mmCIF file of C-alpha atoms in Angstrom:
data_model
loop_
_atom_site.group_PDB
_atom_site.id
_atom_site.type_symbol
_atom_site.label_atom_id
_atom_site.label_comp_id
_atom_site.label_asym_id
_atom_site.label_seq_id
_atom_site.Cartn_x
_atom_site.Cartn_y
_atom_site.Cartn_z
ATOM 1 C CA MET H 1 1.507 -7.349 3.134
ATOM 2 C CA PHE H 2 5.049 -8.821 1.633
ATOM 3 C CA ARG H 3 7.135 -7.577 -0.962
ATOM 4 C CA THR H 4 9.611 -7.851 -3.668
ATOM 5 C CA ALA H 5 11.702 -5.839 -6.659
ATOM 6 C CA SER H 6 11.625 -7.998 -9.753
ATOM 7 C CA ALA H 7 12.394 -7.491 -13.368
ATOM 8 C CA GLY H 8 13.395 -3.385 -12.374
ATOM 9 C CA ALA H 9 10.261 -3.211 -10.700
ATOM 10 C CA ALA H 10 9.338 -3.909 -7.176
ATOM 11 C CA VAL H 11 5.569 -5.313 -6.829
ATOM 12 C CA LEU H 12 3.700 -6.162 -3.415
ATOM 13 C CA LEU H 13 3.261 -9.445 -2.334
ATOM 14 C CA ALA H 14 0.650 -10.909 0.156
ATOM 15 C CA ALA H 15 0.807 -12.096 3.799
ATOM 16 C CA THR H 16 -1.407 -12.418 6.582
ATOM 17 C CA MET H 17 -0.486 -9.665 9.500
ATOM 18 C CA LEU H 18 -2.087 -10.014 13.113
ATOM 19 C CA LEU H 19 -3.558 -6.707 14.144
ATOM 20 C CA SER H 20 -5.808 -5.860 16.722
ATOM 21 C CA GLY H 21 -7.126 -2.944 17.577
ATOM 22 C CA CYS H 22 -5.391 0.449 19.079
ATOM 23 C CA SER H 23 -2.954 -0.223 21.959
ATOM 24 C CA ALA H 24 -3.679 -0.218 25.991
ATOM 25 C CA GLY H 25 -1.950 3.406 25.614
ATOM 26 C CA THR H 26 -4.427 5.489 23.564
ATOM 27 C CA THR H 27 -6.964 7.843 24.624
ATOM 28 C CA THR H 28 -10.186 8.002 23.248
ATOM 29 C CA THR H 29 -11.062 11.766 22.082
ATOM 30 C CA GLY H 30 -14.483 12.090 20.152
ATOM 31 C CA THR H 31 -14.910 9.290 17.838
ATOM 32 C CA ARG H 32 -11.515 8.873 17.245
ATOM 33 C CA ALA H 33 -8.909 7.497 19.291
ATOM 34 C CA GLN H 34 -6.059 9.797 20.471
ATOM 35 C CA PRO H 35 -2.069 8.193 19.725
ATOM 36 C CA PRO H 36 0.373 8.564 23.031
ATOM 37 C CA LYS H 37 1.877 12.048 22.869
ATOM 38 C CA GLU H 38 4.825 11.907 21.062
ATOM 39 C CA LYS H 39 7.235 14.703 20.813
ATOM 40 C CA MET H 40 7.596 16.215 17.113
ATOM 41 C CA GLN H 41 11.309 17.263 15.912
ATOM 42 C CA SER H 42 11.365 21.177 15.864
ATOM 43 C CA SER H 43 15.062 21.731 13.228
ATOM 44 C CA VAL H 44 16.513 19.511 11.824
ATOM 45 C CA GLY H 45 20.681 20.020 12.503
ATOM 46 C CA THR H 46 23.484 18.323 11.057
ATOM 47 C CA GLY H 47 23.545 14.595 10.431
ATOM 48 C CA GLU H 48 24.621 12.259 12.938
ATOM 49 C CA GLY H 49 26.622 10.267 10.530
ATOM 50 C CA GLN H 50 24.510 6.620 10.003
ATOM 51 C CA LEU H 51 20.822 6.025 9.211
ATOM 52 C CA ASN H 52 19.407 2.546 10.183
ATOM 53 C CA LEU H 53 15.989 2.253 7.844
ATOM 54 C CA ILE H 54 13.476 -0.491 7.541
ATOM 55 C CA ALA H 55 12.327 -0.687 3.905
ATOM 56 C CA TRP H 56 10.863 -2.362 1.038
ATOM 57 C CA ALA H 57 12.933 -4.105 -1.414
ATOM 58 C CA GLY H 58 13.248 -1.707 -3.922
ATOM 59 C CA TYR H 59 12.863 1.391 -1.730
ATOM 60 C CA ALA H 60 16.723 1.718 -0.786
ATOM 61 C CA GLU H 61 18.799 0.756 -3.599
ATOM 62 C CA ASP H 62 22.621 1.394 -3.649
ATOM 63 C CA GLY H 63 23.456 -0.616 -6.529
ATOM 64 C CA SER H 64 23.922 -3.795 -5.083
ATOM 65 C CA ASN H 65 21.042 -5.128 -7.416
ATOM 66 C CA ASP H 66 21.847 -2.970 -10.477
ATOM 67 C CA LYS H 67 24.628 -0.420 -10.495
ATOM 68 C CA THR H 68 22.941 1.686 -13.133
ATOM 69 C CA VAL H 69 19.889 2.057 -9.690
ATOM 70 C CA ASP H 70 21.703 3.794 -6.821
ATOM 71 C CA TRP H 71 20.075 6.645 -5.255
ATOM 72 C CA VAL H 72 21.276 5.769 -2.009
ATOM 73 C CA HIS H 73 25.119 6.679 -2.353
ATOM 74 C CA PRO H 74 23.894 10.092 -3.565
ATOM 75 C CA PHE H 75 22.619 10.373 -0.699
ATOM 76 C CA GLU H 76 25.435 9.353 1.879
ATOM 77 C CA ALA H 77 27.859 11.448 -0.566
ATOM 78 C CA GLN H 78 25.250 14.812 -0.011
ATOM 79 C CA THR H 79 24.766 14.189 3.872
ATOM 80 C CA GLY H 80 27.475 12.045 5.036
ATOM 81 C CA CYS H 81 24.179 10.012 7.021
ATOM 82 C CA LYS H 82 25.909 5.878 6.201
ATOM 83 C CA VAL H 83 22.774 3.891 5.741
ATOM 84 C CA HIS H 84 21.889 0.673 6.830
ATOM 85 C CA THR H 85 18.605 -0.889 5.814
ATOM 86 C CA THR H 86 17.350 -3.908 7.086
ATOM 87 C CA TYR H 87 14.423 -5.255 4.490
ATOM 88 C CA GLY H 88 11.000 -6.343 5.691
ATOM 89 C CA ALA H 89 9.531 -9.192 4.345
ATOM 90 C CA THR H 90 5.787 -8.367 6.043
ATOM 91 C CA SER H 91 4.232 -5.238 7.893
ATOM 92 C CA ASP H 92 3.761 -7.148 10.929
ATOM 93 C CA ASP H 93 8.104 -7.969 10.335
ATOM 94 C CA MET H 94 8.061 -4.051 9.959
ATOM 95 C CA VAL H 95 5.839 -3.617 12.901
ATOM 96 C CA GLN H 96 8.116 -5.672 15.383
ATOM 97 C CA LEU H 97 11.480 -4.370 13.975
ATOM 98 C CA MET H 98 10.579 -0.869 14.630
ATOM 99 C CA ARG H 99 9.609 -1.762 18.282
ATOM 100 C CA SER H 100 13.353 -2.753 18.742
ATOM 101 C CA GLY H 101 14.386 0.452 18.933
ATOM 102 C CA GLN H 102 17.350 -0.363 16.783
ATOM 103 C CA TYR H 103 15.952 1.565 13.549
ATOM 104 C CA ASP H 104 15.488 5.495 12.856
ATOM 105 C CA GLY H 105 12.059 4.989 10.683
ATOM 106 C CA VAL H 106 10.617 2.657 7.844
ATOM 107 C CA SER H 107 8.374 2.380 4.561
ATOM 108 C CA ALA H 108 5.120 1.539 6.372
ATOM 109 C CA SER H 109 2.213 0.741 4.310
ATOM 110 C CA GLY H 110 -1.254 1.836 5.219
ATOM 111 C CA ASP H 111 -1.872 -1.480 6.683
ATOM 112 C CA ALA H 112 0.681 -1.372 8.900
ATOM 113 C CA THR H 113 1.083 2.214 10.000
ATOM 114 C CA LEU H 114 -2.090 3.071 11.981
ATOM 115 C CA ARG H 115 -0.452 -0.079 14.514
ATOM 116 C CA LEU H 116 2.380 2.184 14.572
ATOM 117 C CA ILE H 117 0.852 5.360 15.577
ATOM 118 C CA TYR H 118 -1.090 3.857 18.382
ATOM 119 C CA ALA H 119 1.451 1.743 19.913
ATOM 120 C CA GLY H 120 3.678 5.303 19.747
ATOM 121 C CA ASP H 121 6.354 3.509 17.821
ATOM 122 C CA VAL H 122 6.495 6.060 15.300
ATOM 123 C CA ALA H 123 6.390 9.986 15.936
ATOM 124 C CA PRO H 124 4.355 12.634 14.361
ATOM 125 C CA VAL H 125 6.041 14.211 11.427
ATOM 126 C CA ASN H 126 7.134 18.308 11.272
ATOM 127 C CA THR H 127 6.276 18.760 7.526
ATOM 128 C CA LYS H 128 7.568 21.981 7.316
ATOM 129 C CA LEU H 129 10.976 20.331 8.149
ATOM 130 C CA VAL H 130 10.526 18.448 4.553
ATOM 131 C CA PRO H 131 10.191 21.159 2.035
ATOM 132 C CA ASN H 132 9.723 18.300 -0.935
ATOM 133 C CA TYR H 133 6.885 17.873 1.346
ATOM 134 C CA ALA H 134 5.035 20.495 -0.469
ATOM 135 C CA THR H 135 4.930 19.157 -4.001
ATOM 136 C CA ILE H 136 3.564 15.700 -2.992
ATOM 137 C CA SER H 137 0.270 15.223 -4.480
ATOM 138 C CA PRO H 138 -2.472 16.617 -2.428
ATOM 139 C CA PHE H 139 -4.795 13.377 -2.269
ATOM 140 C CA LEU H 140 -1.812 11.630 -0.097
ATOM 141 C CA LYS H 141 -2.027 13.872 2.181
ATOM 142 C CA ASN H 142 -4.076 14.138 6.103
ATOM 143 C CA GLY H 143 -4.844 10.344 4.666
ATOM 144 C CA LYS H 144 -6.904 8.329 7.441
ATOM 145 C CA TRP H 145 -3.796 5.577 6.916
ATOM 146 C CA ASN H 146 -1.004 8.237 7.510
ATOM 147 C CA SER H 147 -2.408 10.719 9.627
ATOM 148 C CA VAL H 148 -4.632 11.288 12.975
ATOM 149 C CA ASN H 149 -6.639 14.420 13.224
ATOM 150 C CA GLY H 150 -5.169 16.473 11.078
ATOM 151 C CA GLN H 151 -1.513 15.619 12.372
ATOM 152 C CA MET H 152 0.874 14.019 9.496
ATOM 153 C CA TYR H 153 2.202 11.312 10.853
ATOM 154 C CA GLY H 154 5.024 10.736 8.161
ATOM 155 C CA ILE H 155 5.918 11.722 4.355
ATOM 156 C CA PRO H 156 4.328 9.538 1.543
ATOM 157 C CA HIS H 157 6.359 7.824 -1.084
ATOM 158 C CA GLY H 158 4.413 6.173 -3.400
ATOM 159 C CA TRP H 159 0.996 4.737 -4.280
ATOM 160 C CA GLY H 160 -0.983 2.425 -6.271
ATOM 161 C CA ALA H 161 -4.293 0.994 -7.135
ATOM 162 C CA ASN H 162 -5.756 -2.718 -6.955
ATOM 163 C CA LEU H 163 -7.537 -3.127 -10.567
ATOM 164 C CA LEU H 164 -9.530 -5.268 -11.913
ATOM 165 C CA MET H 165 -7.706 -7.045 -15.082
ATOM 166 C CA TYR H 166 -9.313 -9.335 -17.676
ATOM 167 C CA THR H 167 -8.275 -11.226 -20.538
ATOM 168 C CA PRO H 168 -10.598 -9.638 -23.444
ATOM 169 C CA SER H 169 -10.549 -12.136 -26.080
ATOM 170 C CA THR H 170 -12.177 -14.077 -23.212
ATOM 171 C CA VAL H 171 -14.149 -12.020 -20.946
ATOM 172 C CA THR H 172 -17.179 -10.485 -23.152
ATOM 173 C CA PRO H 173 -18.535 -7.932 -23.322
ATOM 174 C CA ALA H 174 -15.448 -5.664 -21.413
ATOM 175 C CA PRO H 175 -16.521 -5.638 -17.705
ATOM 176 C CA THR H 176 -17.260 -2.054 -15.812
ATOM 177 C CA SER H 177 -18.098 -3.482 -12.353
ATOM 178 C CA TRP H 178 -16.240 -5.734 -9.858
ATOM 179 C CA SER H 179 -19.569 -7.596 -10.171
ATOM 180 C CA ALA H 180 -17.362 -9.677 -12.744
ATOM 181 C CA VAL H 181 -15.313 -11.304 -9.813
ATOM 182 C CA PHE H 182 -18.693 -11.036 -7.541
ATOM 183 C CA THR H 183 -22.035 -12.249 -8.037
ATOM 184 C CA ASP H 184 -21.160 -12.680 -11.867
ATOM 185 C CA SER H 185 -18.264 -14.573 -11.600
ATOM 186 C CA GLY H 186 -19.608 -17.620 -12.323
ATOM 187 C CA ALA H 187 -19.593 -16.964 -16.169
ATOM 188 C CA TYR H 188 -15.551 -18.119 -15.648
ATOM 189 C CA LYS H 189 -15.857 -20.611 -13.174
ATOM 190 C CA GLY H 190 -12.489 -21.631 -12.389
ATOM 191 C CA LYS H 191 -10.688 -19.012 -13.857
ATOM 192 C CA VAL H 192 -11.665 -16.215 -11.348
ATOM 193 C CA THR H 193 -8.652 -14.880 -9.589
ATOM 194 C CA ALA H 194 -8.201 -12.663 -5.743
ATOM 195 C CA TYR H 195 -5.877 -11.579 -3.882
ATOM 196 C CA ASP H 196 -4.627 -13.975 -1.125
ATOM 197 C CA SER H 197 -4.515 -11.641 2.304
ATOM 198 C CA PRO H 198 -7.240 -10.761 4.533
ATOM 199 C CA ILE H 199 -7.170 -7.224 3.603
ATOM 200 C CA TYR H 200 -9.126 -8.192 0.191
ATOM 201 C CA ILE H 201 -12.216 -8.234 2.170
ATOM 202 C CA ALA H 202 -12.064 -4.383 1.414
ATOM 203 C CA ASP H 203 -13.048 -4.952 -2.017
ATOM 204 C CA ALA H 204 -15.932 -7.009 -1.164
ATOM 205 C CA ALA H 205 -16.726 -4.659 1.283
ATOM 206 C CA LEU H 206 -16.564 -1.350 -1.195
ATOM 207 C CA TYR H 207 -18.790 -3.362 -3.851
ATOM 208 C CA LEU H 208 -21.433 -4.650 -1.446
ATOM 209 C CA LYS H 209 -20.818 -0.234 -0.340
ATOM 210 C CA ALA H 210 -22.390 0.522 -3.929
ATOM 211 C CA THR H 211 -24.423 -2.375 -4.871
ATOM 212 C CA LYS H 212 -26.172 -2.939 -1.093
ATOM 213 C CA PRO H 213 -26.342 0.662 0.117
ATOM 214 C CA SER H 214 -28.958 -0.822 3.346
ATOM 215 C CA LEU H 215 -25.890 -2.167 4.655
ATOM 216 C CA GLY H 216 -24.988 0.831 5.708
ATOM 217 C CA ILE H 217 -20.929 0.616 4.681
ATOM 218 C CA THR H 218 -19.697 3.832 4.247
ATOM 219 C CA ASP H 219 -16.084 2.665 4.267
ATOM 220 C CA PRO H 220 -14.603 -0.613 3.320
ATOM 221 C CA TYR H 221 -12.098 -0.643 6.400
ATOM 222 C CA SER H 222 -14.453 0.480 8.792
ATOM 223 C CA LEU H 223 -16.934 -2.430 9.357
ATOM 224 C CA THR H 224 -19.206 -3.644 11.667
ATOM 225 C CA ALA H 225 -19.823 -7.365 12.733
ATOM 226 C CA LYS H 226 -22.812 -7.262 10.751
ATOM 227 C CA GLN H 227 -21.262 -5.454 7.251
ATOM 228 C CA LEU H 228 -18.006 -7.930 7.839
ATOM 229 C CA ALA H 229 -20.306 -10.806 7.691
ATOM 230 C CA ALA H 230 -21.970 -10.011 4.830
ATOM 231 C CA SER H 231 -18.762 -9.275 3.057
ATOM 232 C CA VAL H 232 -17.389 -12.615 4.401
ATOM 233 C CA ALA H 233 -21.066 -13.970 2.398
ATOM 234 C CA LEU H 234 -20.118 -12.321 -0.128
ATOM 235 C CA LEU H 235 -16.452 -13.807 -0.215
ATOM 236 C CA LYS H 236 -17.630 -17.290 0.779
ATOM 237 C CA GLN H 237 -20.268 -17.187 -2.228
ATOM 238 C CA GLN H 238 -16.838 -15.871 -4.509
ATOM 239 C CA ASN H 239 -14.525 -18.749 -3.151
ATOM 240 C CA THR H 240 -16.610 -21.296 -5.110
ATOM 241 C CA ASN H 241 -15.763 -20.203 -8.583
ATOM 242 C CA ILE H 242 -11.983 -19.075 -7.654
ATOM 243 C CA GLY H 243 -9.272 -21.101 -9.586
ATOM 244 C CA GLU H 244 -6.417 -19.865 -7.669
ATOM 245 C CA TYR H 245 -5.449 -16.926 -5.062
ATOM 246 C CA TRP H 246 -2.474 -15.479 -5.465
ATOM 247 C CA SER H 247 0.122 -13.349 -3.448
ATOM 248 C CA ASP H 248 3.588 -14.301 -5.623
ATOM 249 C CA TYR H 249 2.787 -11.935 -8.404
ATOM 250 C CA THR H 250 4.742 -13.747 -10.997
ATOM 251 C CA LYS H 251 1.743 -16.447 -9.466
ATOM 252 C CA GLU H 252 -0.651 -14.457 -11.491
ATOM 253 C CA VAL H 253 1.628 -13.692 -14.717
ATOM 254 C CA GLN H 254 1.818 -17.543 -15.044
ATOM 255 C CA ALA H 255 -2.007 -18.179 -14.712
ATOM 256 C CA PHE H 256 -2.881 -15.005 -17.144
ATOM 257 C CA GLU H 257 -0.506 -16.370 -19.560
ATOM 258 C CA SER H 258 -1.658 -19.820 -19.975
ATOM 259 C CA GLY H 259 -5.086 -19.083 -19.652
ATOM 260 C CA THR H 260 -6.127 -20.522 -16.225
ATOM 261 C CA SER H 261 -7.496 -17.275 -15.162
ATOM 262 C CA VAL H 262 -9.188 -14.638 -16.915
ATOM 263 C CA VAL H 263 -10.366 -12.305 -14.634
ATOM 264 C CA GLY H 264 -9.215 -10.892 -11.320
ATOM 265 C CA THR H 265 -7.782 -8.459 -9.215
ATOM 266 C CA THR H 266 -4.206 -7.120 -10.103
ATOM 267 C CA TRP H 267 -1.667 -4.334 -9.602
ATOM 268 C CA GLN H 268 -0.628 -2.099 -12.826
ATOM 269 C CA VAL H 269 2.869 -3.241 -13.065
ATOM 270 C CA ILE H 270 1.681 -7.179 -13.281
ATOM 271 C CA ALA H 271 -0.312 -5.753 -16.681
ATOM 272 C CA ASN H 272 2.486 -4.454 -17.801
ATOM 273 C CA LEU H 273 4.773 -7.089 -17.753
ATOM 274 C CA ILE H 274 1.786 -9.546 -19.026
ATOM 275 C CA ASN H 275 1.281 -7.305 -22.241
ATOM 276 C CA SER H 276 5.191 -6.657 -22.555
ATOM 277 C CA ASP H 277 5.858 -10.690 -22.636
ATOM 278 C CA LYS H 278 3.308 -10.710 -25.283
ATOM 279 C CA LYS H 279 2.122 -14.184 -24.851
ATOM 280 C CA VAL H 280 -1.598 -13.336 -24.186
ATOM 281 C CA LYS H 281 -3.461 -9.114 -24.063
ATOM 282 C CA VAL H 282 -4.892 -8.384 -20.940
ATOM 283 C CA GLU H 283 -6.690 -4.845 -20.230
ATOM 284 C CA THR H 284 -7.038 -3.244 -16.477
ATOM 285 C CA ILE H 285 -9.345 -0.879 -15.356
ATOM 286 C CA ILE H 286 -10.862 1.176 -12.303
ATOM 287 C CA PRO H 287 -14.780 -0.719 -12.489
ATOM 288 C CA LYS H 288 -17.586 1.801 -11.233
ATOM 289 C CA GLU H 289 -17.995 1.418 -7.479
ATOM 290 C CA GLY H 290 -14.399 2.246 -7.379
ATOM 291 C CA ALA H 291 -10.836 0.423 -6.120
ATOM 292 C CA THR H 292 -9.107 -0.126 -2.858
ATOM 293 C CA GLY H 293 -5.468 0.422 -3.010
ATOM 294 C CA TRP H 294 -2.115 1.607 -1.154
ATOM 295 C CA SER H 295 -0.178 4.571 -0.108
ATOM 296 C CA ASP H 296 3.179 4.027 1.315
ATOM 297 C CA THR H 297 4.790 6.444 3.981
ATOM 298 C CA TRP H 298 8.188 6.861 5.288
ATOM 299 C CA MET H 299 7.503 7.165 9.348
ATOM 300 C CA VAL H 300 9.905 8.382 11.851
ATOM 301 C CA SER H 301 10.689 6.009 15.202
ATOM 302 C CA THR H 302 9.974 7.670 18.237
ATOM 303 C CA LYS H 303 13.492 5.825 19.448
ATOM 304 C CA ALA H 304 15.393 7.496 16.198
ATOM 305 C CA LYS H 305 19.289 7.528 17.277
ATOM 306 C CA HIS H 306 19.729 9.451 14.216
ATOM 307 C CA PRO H 307 16.456 11.685 13.820
ATOM 308 C CA ASN H 308 18.076 14.417 11.928
ATOM 309 C CA CYS H 309 19.669 11.907 8.999
ATOM 310 C CA MET H 310 16.027 10.441 8.591
ATOM 311 C CA TYR H 311 14.374 13.696 8.212
ATOM 312 C CA GLN H 312 17.182 14.554 5.596
ATOM 313 C CA TRP H 313 16.284 10.976 4.230
ATOM 314 C CA MET H 314 12.586 11.883 3.911
ATOM 315 C CA ASN H 315 13.384 15.246 1.997
ATOM 316 C CA TRP H 316 16.074 13.232 -0.206
ATOM 317 C CA ILE H 317 13.889 10.140 -1.065
ATOM 318 C CA THR H 318 10.481 12.470 -2.160
ATOM 319 C CA SER H 319 12.782 14.898 -3.838
ATOM 320 C CA PRO H 320 11.669 14.620 -8.073
ATOM 321 C CA LYS H 321 14.683 12.890 -9.688
ATOM 322 C CA VAL H 322 14.403 10.469 -6.514
ATOM 323 C CA ASN H 323 11.319 9.680 -6.643
ATOM 324 C CA ALA H 324 11.080 9.326 -9.932
ATOM 325 C CA GLN H 325 13.979 6.513 -9.822
ATOM 326 C CA VAL H 326 12.365 4.627 -6.916
ATOM 327 C CA ALA H 327 8.728 4.972 -8.850
ATOM 328 C CA GLU H 328 10.138 3.474 -12.019
ATOM 329 C CA TRP H 329 11.965 0.560 -10.684
ATOM 330 C CA PHE H 330 9.335 -0.255 -7.609
ATOM 331 C CA GLY H 331 6.310 0.016 -10.198
ATOM 332 C CA GLU H 332 4.495 2.465 -8.549
ATOM 333 C CA ALA H 333 3.055 5.917 -9.146
ATOM 334 C CA PRO H 334 5.297 9.074 -7.271
ATOM 335 C CA ALA H 335 4.106 10.884 -4.718
ATOM 336 C CA GLN H 336 6.375 13.721 -5.623
ATOM 337 C CA THR H 337 4.453 15.481 -8.301
ATOM 338 C CA LEU H 338 7.588 16.643 -9.834
ATOM 339 C CA ALA H 339 8.871 13.530 -10.412
ATOM 340 C CA CYS H 340 7.003 13.309 -13.496
ATOM 341 C CA SER H 341 9.204 15.813 -15.359
ATOM 342 C CA GLU H 342 12.243 13.390 -14.533
ATOM 343 C CA THR H 343 11.046 10.036 -15.407
ATOM 344 C CA SER H 344 13.142 7.872 -18.390
ATOM 345 C CA ASP H 345 10.020 6.747 -19.836
ATOM 346 C CA PRO H 346 8.080 9.692 -20.833
ATOM 347 C CA ASN H 347 4.772 8.446 -20.457
ATOM 348 C CA PHE H 348 5.186 6.691 -16.818
ATOM 349 C CA CYS H 349 3.256 8.939 -14.726
ATOM 350 C CA ALA H 350 0.069 9.024 -17.433
ATOM 351 C CA MET H 351 0.191 5.037 -17.299
ATOM 352 C CA TYR H 352 0.152 4.837 -13.435
ATOM 353 C CA HIS H 353 -2.182 8.293 -13.147
ATOM 354 C CA ALA H 354 0.449 9.796 -10.950
ATOM 355 C CA THR H 355 -0.683 13.401 -10.777
ATOM 356 C CA ASP H 356 -4.687 12.240 -11.366
ATOM 357 C CA ALA H 357 -6.519 13.057 -8.562
ATOM 358 C CA ALA H 358 -9.871 12.276 -10.110
ATOM 359 C CA TYR H 359 -8.525 8.495 -10.632
ATOM 360 C CA ALA H 360 -6.818 9.121 -7.075
ATOM 361 C CA LYS H 361 -10.633 10.054 -5.797
ATOM 362 C CA LYS H 362 -11.507 6.573 -6.840
ATOM 363 C CA ILE H 363 -9.558 4.729 -4.853
ATOM 364 C CA ALA H 364 -9.547 3.619 -0.829
ATOM 365 C CA TYR H 365 -6.217 3.446 0.331
ATOM 366 C CA TRP H 366 -5.563 -0.053 2.349
ATOM 367 C CA THR H 367 -6.111 1.322 6.385
ATOM 368 C CA THR H 368 -5.515 -1.047 9.181
ATOM 369 C CA PRO H 369 -9.356 -1.551 10.544
ATOM 370 C CA THR H 370 -9.654 -0.519 14.433
ATOM 371 C CA LYS H 371 -12.263 -1.492 16.744
ATOM 372 C CA ASP H 372 -12.211 2.199 16.899
ATOM 373 C CA CYS H 373 -13.669 3.419 13.511
ATOM 374 C CA VAL H 374 -11.123 5.077 11.009
ATOM 375 C CA ASP H 375 -14.017 6.808 9.702
ATOM 376 C CA GLY H 376 -14.628 8.366 12.609
ATOM 377 C CA LYS H 377 -18.473 6.788 13.052
ATOM 378 C CA GLY H 378 -18.129 4.883 16.029
ATOM 379 C CA THR H 379 -16.376 2.492 18.601
ATOM 380 C CA ASP H 380 -18.428 -0.804 17.393
ATOM 381 C CA CYS H 381 -16.198 -1.442 14.424
ATOM 382 C CA THR H 382 -14.254 -5.136 13.872
ATOM 383 C CA SER H 383 -10.553 -5.130 14.319
ATOM 384 C CA TYR H 384 -8.224 -6.402 12.083
ATOM 385 C CA THR H 385 -7.612 -9.899 13.942
ATOM 386 C CA ASP H 386 -11.527 -10.480 13.280
ATOM 387 C CA TRP H 387 -10.668 -10.027 9.926
ATOM 388 C CA VAL H 388 -7.910 -12.270 9.872
ATOM 389 C CA ASN H 389 -10.015 -14.886 11.764
ATOM 390 C CA ALA H 390 -12.543 -14.309 9.146
ATOM 391 C CA TRP H 391 -10.606 -14.288 6.153
ATOM 392 C CA GLN H 392 -9.342 -18.398 7.626
ATOM 393 C CA LYS H 393 -12.913 -18.949 7.273
ATOM 394 C CA ILE H 394 -13.432 -17.965 3.455
ATOM 395 C CA ARG H 395 -10.235 -19.602 2.266
ATOM 396 C CA GLY H 396 -11.189 -23.466 4.641
#
């Protein structure tokens, strides 16, 4: 995954991340591997005066990009923790940086979190030491991407869905299913767009889970070799109708505005940008099969030299006012339920379905595929390395 901030919002961009199964240091208990035992902090003392972060662009704004957008300096003034931020271009970058031992924490996405957990790079988080955790949306807690066996390994920050976007003046009748970009994509041959990343395989798996129950898919990130092969076959079929794969969000904006794309996967912030330009009108939906999505988590390094400052940061970044600022700048739903009363746009949380549990339930959040199935069904699932290899064959 690759991210950047633009037009007052940061948007996810894609990149290929090589990711294998659990590390050699893990042990297996039941049907899901146990991460290495790492010490969990029991109290938060005085800040150590410094905090070294790895973050996505837009998550630790200090006024450099926009003097009115700054939640770093107020944090420093309150805690005495001087923030130094290194921006990660990809999830793979972040994993490698964390393994250097030079950083206190990271804003990790679901396609990297398990890698960090099972490698022993991040510590279990004592949520009792983060008061603002209590009012974070329940559906973001104890997820397969940010916890193992009921133990949280971070504090949820923000989230979003991978939506189906279409141009209603061209795509008729209005689609209600992902079939519009899979089995029925021939109707708009050459004008279908798809997300350019191996994690997009999960979108195909989610569709097959609903339409071909005989495959036995229970989780789009826990695929056996047979289930992965079926997803790949569907994506190869789709490939013949794809006009453009996108990873740079500006390219999708341009494609829809020019009419070279009329239907495909997207994020709400992208649809907002297109509609704000008023060159063309687009609509977005979560189809009847549901959707994949993403949830970001602040995680603490096992080698953190400034753990007290890191815990103070996690509480600060999920405080209502600050989490609202981040969400509006980045273009995502805030994790903090109380943030909705702090947004400058009173309709912001409604637009992003921030506290809508029923909406969130339709989303299968990005989770690192591992040999040890993340849904706990066994140990014969495919790893992310398998997905990367498969994606290369799909794209050609």
